[in-house]
mmCIF file with all atom_site columns, C-alpha atoms in Angstrom:
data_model
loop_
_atom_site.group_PDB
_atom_site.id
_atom_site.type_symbol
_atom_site.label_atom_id
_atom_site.label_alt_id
_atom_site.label_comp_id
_atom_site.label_asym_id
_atom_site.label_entity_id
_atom_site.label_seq_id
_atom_site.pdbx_PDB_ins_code
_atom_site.Cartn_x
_atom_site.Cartn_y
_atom_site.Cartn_z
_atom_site.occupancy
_atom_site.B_iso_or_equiv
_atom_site.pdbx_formal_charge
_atom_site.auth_seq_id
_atom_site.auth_comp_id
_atom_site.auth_asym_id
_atom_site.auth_atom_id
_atom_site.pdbx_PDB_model_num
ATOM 1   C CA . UNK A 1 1   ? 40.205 94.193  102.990 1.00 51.00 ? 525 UNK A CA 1
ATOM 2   C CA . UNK A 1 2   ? 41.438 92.383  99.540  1.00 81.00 ? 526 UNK A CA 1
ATOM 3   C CA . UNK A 1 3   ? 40.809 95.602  97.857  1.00 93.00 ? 527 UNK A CA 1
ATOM 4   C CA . UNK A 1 4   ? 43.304 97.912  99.168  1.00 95.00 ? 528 UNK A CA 1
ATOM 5   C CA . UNK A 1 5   ? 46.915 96.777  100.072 1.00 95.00 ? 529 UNK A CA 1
ATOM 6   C CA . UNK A 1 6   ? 50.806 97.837  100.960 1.00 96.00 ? 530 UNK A CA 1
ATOM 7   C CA . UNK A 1 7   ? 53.550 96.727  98.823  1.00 96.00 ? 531 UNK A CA 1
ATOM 8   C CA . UNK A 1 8   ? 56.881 96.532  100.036 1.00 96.00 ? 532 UNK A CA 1
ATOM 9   C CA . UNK A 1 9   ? 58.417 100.003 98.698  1.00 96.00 ? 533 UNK A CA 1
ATOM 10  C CA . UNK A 1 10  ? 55.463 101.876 100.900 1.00 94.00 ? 534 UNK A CA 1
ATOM 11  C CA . UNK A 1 11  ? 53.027 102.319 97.458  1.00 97.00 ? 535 UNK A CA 1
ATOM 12  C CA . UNK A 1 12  ? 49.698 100.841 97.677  1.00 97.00 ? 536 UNK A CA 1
ATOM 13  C CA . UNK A 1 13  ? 47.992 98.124  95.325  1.00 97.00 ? 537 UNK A CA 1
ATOM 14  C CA . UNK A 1 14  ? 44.300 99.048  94.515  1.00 97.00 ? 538 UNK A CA 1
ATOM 15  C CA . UNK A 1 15  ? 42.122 96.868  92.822  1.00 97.00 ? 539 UNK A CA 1
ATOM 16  C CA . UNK A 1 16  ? 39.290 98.519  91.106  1.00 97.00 ? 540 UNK A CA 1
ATOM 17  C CA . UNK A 1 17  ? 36.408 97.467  88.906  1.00 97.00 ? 541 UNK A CA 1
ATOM 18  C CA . UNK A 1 18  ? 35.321 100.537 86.321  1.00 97.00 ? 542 UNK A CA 1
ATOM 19  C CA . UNK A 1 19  ? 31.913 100.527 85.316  1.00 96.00 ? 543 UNK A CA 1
ATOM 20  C CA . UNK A 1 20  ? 31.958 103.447 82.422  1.00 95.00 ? 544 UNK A CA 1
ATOM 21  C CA . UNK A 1 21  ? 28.790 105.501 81.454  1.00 95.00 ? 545 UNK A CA 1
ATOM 22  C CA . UNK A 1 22  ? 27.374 105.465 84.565  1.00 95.00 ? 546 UNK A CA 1
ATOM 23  C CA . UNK A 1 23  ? 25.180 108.228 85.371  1.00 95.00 ? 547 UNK A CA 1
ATOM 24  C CA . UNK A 1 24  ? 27.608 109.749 88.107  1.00 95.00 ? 548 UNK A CA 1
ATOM 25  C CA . UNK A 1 25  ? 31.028 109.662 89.171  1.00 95.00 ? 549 UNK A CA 1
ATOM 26  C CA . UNK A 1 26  ? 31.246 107.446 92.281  1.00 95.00 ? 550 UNK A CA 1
ATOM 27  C CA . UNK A 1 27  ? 32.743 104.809 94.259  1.00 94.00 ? 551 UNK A CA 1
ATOM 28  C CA . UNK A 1 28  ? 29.912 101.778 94.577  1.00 93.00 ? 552 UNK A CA 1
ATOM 29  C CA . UNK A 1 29  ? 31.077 99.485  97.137  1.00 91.00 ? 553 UNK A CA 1
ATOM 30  C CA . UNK A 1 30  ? 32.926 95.893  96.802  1.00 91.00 ? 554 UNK A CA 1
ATOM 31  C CA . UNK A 1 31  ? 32.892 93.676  93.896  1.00 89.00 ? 555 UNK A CA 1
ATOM 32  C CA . UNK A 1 32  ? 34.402 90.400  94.834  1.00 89.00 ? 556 UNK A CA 1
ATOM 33  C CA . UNK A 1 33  ? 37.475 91.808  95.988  1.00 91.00 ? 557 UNK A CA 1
ATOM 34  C CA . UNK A 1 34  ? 37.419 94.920  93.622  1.00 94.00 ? 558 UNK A CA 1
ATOM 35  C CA . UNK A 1 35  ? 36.056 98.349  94.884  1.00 95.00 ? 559 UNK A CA 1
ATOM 36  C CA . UNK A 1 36  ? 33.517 99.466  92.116  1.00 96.00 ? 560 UNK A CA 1
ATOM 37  C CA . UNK A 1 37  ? 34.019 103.102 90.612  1.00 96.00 ? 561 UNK A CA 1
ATOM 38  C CA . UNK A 1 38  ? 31.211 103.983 88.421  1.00 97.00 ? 562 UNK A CA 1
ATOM 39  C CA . UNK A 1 39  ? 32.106 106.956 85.695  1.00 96.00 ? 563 UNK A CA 1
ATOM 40  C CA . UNK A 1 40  ? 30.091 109.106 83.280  1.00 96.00 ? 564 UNK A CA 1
ATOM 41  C CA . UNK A 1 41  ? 33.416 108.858 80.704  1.00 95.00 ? 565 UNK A CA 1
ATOM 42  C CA . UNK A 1 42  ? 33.081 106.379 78.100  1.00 93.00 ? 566 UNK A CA 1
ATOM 43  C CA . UNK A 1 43  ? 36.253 104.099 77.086  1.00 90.00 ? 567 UNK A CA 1
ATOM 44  C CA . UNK A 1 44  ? 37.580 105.480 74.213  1.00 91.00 ? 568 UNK A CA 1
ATOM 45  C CA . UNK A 1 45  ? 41.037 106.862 73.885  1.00 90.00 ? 569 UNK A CA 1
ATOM 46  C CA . UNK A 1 46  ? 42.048 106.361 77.706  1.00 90.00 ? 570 UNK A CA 1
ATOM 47  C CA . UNK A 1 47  ? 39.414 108.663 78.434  1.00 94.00 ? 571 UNK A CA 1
ATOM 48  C CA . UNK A 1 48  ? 38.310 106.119 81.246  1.00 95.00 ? 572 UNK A CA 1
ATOM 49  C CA . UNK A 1 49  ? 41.474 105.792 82.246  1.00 96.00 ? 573 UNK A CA 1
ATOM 50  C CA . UNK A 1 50  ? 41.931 109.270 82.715  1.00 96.00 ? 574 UNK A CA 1
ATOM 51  C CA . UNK A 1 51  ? 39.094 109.634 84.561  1.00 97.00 ? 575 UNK A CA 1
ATOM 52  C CA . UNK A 1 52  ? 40.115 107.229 86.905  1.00 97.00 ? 576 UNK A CA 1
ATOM 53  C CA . UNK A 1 53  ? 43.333 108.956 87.798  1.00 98.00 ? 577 UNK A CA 1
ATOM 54  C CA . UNK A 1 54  ? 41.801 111.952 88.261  1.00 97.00 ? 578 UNK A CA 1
ATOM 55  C CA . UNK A 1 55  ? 38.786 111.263 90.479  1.00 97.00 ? 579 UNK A CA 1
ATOM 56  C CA . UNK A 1 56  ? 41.104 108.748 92.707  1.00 97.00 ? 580 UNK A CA 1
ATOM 57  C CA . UNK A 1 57  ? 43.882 111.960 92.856  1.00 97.00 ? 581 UNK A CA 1
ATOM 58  C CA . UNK A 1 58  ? 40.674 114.027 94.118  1.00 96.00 ? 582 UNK A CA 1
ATOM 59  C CA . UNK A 1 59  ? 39.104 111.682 96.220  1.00 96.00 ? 583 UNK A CA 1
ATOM 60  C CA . UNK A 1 60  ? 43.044 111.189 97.919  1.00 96.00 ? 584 UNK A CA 1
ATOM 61  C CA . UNK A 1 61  ? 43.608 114.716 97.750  1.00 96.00 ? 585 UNK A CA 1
ATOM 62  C CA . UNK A 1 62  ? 46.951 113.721 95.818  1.00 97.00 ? 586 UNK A CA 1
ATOM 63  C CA . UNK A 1 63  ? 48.334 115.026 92.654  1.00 98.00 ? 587 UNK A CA 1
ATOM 64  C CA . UNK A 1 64  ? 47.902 112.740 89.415  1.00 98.00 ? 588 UNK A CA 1
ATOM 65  C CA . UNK A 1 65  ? 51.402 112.002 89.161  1.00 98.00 ? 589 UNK A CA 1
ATOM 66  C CA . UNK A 1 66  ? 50.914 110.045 92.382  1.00 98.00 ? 590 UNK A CA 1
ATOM 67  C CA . UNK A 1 67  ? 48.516 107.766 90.603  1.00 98.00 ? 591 UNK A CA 1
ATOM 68  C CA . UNK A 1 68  ? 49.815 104.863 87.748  1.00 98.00 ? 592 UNK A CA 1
ATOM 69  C CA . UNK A 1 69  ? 47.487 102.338 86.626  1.00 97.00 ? 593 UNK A CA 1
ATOM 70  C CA . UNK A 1 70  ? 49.524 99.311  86.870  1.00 97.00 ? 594 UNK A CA 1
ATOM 71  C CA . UNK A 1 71  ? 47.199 96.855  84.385  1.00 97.00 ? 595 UNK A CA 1
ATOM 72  C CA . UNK A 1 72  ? 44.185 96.577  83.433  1.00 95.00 ? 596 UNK A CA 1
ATOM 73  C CA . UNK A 1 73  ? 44.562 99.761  81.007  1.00 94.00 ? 597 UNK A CA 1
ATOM 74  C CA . UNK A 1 74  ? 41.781 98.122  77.738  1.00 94.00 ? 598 UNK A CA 1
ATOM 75  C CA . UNK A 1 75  ? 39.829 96.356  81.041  1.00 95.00 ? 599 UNK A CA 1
ATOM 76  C CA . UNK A 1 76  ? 37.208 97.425  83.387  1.00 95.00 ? 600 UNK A CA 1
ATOM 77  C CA . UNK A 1 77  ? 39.423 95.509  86.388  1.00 96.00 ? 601 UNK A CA 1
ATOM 78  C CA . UNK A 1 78  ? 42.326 97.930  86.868  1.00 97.00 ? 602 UNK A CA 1
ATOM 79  C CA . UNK A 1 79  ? 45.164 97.612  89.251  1.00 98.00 ? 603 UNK A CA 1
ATOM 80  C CA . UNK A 1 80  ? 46.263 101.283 90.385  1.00 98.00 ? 604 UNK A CA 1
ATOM 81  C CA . UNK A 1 81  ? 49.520 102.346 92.255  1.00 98.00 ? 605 UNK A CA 1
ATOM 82  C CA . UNK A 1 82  ? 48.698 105.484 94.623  1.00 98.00 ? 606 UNK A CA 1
ATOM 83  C CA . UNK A 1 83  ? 52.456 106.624 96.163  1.00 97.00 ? 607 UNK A CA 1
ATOM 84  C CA . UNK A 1 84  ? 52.650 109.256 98.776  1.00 96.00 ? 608 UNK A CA 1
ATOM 85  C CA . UNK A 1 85  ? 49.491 107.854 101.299 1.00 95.00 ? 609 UNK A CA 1
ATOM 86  C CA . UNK A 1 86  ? 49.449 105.470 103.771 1.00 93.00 ? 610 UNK A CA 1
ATOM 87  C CA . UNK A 1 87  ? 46.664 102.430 103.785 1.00 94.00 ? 611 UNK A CA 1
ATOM 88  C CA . UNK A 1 88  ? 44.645 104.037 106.919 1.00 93.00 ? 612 UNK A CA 1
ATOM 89  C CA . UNK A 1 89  ? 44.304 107.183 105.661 1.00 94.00 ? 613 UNK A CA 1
ATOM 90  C CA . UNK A 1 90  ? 44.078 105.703 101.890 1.00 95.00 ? 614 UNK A CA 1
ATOM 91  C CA . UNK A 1 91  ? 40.692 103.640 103.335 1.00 92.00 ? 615 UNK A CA 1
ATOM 92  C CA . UNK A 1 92  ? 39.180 106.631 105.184 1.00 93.00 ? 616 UNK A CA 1
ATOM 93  C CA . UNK A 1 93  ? 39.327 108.901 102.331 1.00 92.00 ? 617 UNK A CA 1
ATOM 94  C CA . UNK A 1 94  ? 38.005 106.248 99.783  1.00 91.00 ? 618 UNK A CA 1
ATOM 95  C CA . UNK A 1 95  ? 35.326 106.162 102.230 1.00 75.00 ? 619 UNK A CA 1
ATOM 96  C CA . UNK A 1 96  ? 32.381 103.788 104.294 1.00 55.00 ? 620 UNK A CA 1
ATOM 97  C CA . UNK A 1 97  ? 31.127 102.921 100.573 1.00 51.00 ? 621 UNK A CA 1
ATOM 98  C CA . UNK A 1 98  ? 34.451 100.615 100.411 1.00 51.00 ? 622 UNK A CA 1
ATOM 99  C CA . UNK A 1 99  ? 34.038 99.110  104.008 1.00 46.00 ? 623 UNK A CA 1
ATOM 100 C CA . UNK A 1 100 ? 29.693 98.562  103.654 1.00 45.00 ? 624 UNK A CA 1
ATOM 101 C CA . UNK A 1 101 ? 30.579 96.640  100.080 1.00 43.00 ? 625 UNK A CA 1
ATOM 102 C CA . UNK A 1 102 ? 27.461 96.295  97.355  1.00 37.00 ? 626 UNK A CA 1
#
């Protein structure tokens, strides 16, 4: 899956599309090759961004400072760096929702 993917130093690469002010926290699927996160938090002041961080630390059972966004940080198509989990376990946790797509 485009989505999700191992870089050389063991990190993974996740490619997200954020859909703010949605009326729930969740992951929605595949968008292209983006997994969709839709989030109540509106983007102003890196509150999105935020948000992000902390519902993928959550979701990963990881602590925040395992999370960076790479790019993407004024865009809704964000590019997120998730150290300490491997891609299997990475994909189970995120979920069917990734695998089914939109």
């Amino acid at each position: 899956m485009p989505y999700l993917r191992s870089l050389p130093d063991g990190s993974l690469l996740l490619k997200l599309l954020v859909q703010p002010r949605a009326s729930k926290n969740e992951l929605a699927g595949l968008h292209n090759d983006a997994l969709k996160l839709r989030l109540t938090t509106p983007p102003v002041e890196g509150r999105a961004n935020q948000a992000v961080i902390a519902f993928l630390a959550k979701r990963l059972h990881l602590p925040k400072s395992e999370l960076t966004i790479k790019s993407g940080q004024q865009s809704r198509e964000k590019q997120v760096i998730i150290n300490g989990c491997d891609e299997a376990r990475a994909r189970a946790l995120l979920g069917e929702k990734a695998d089914e797509g939109y």
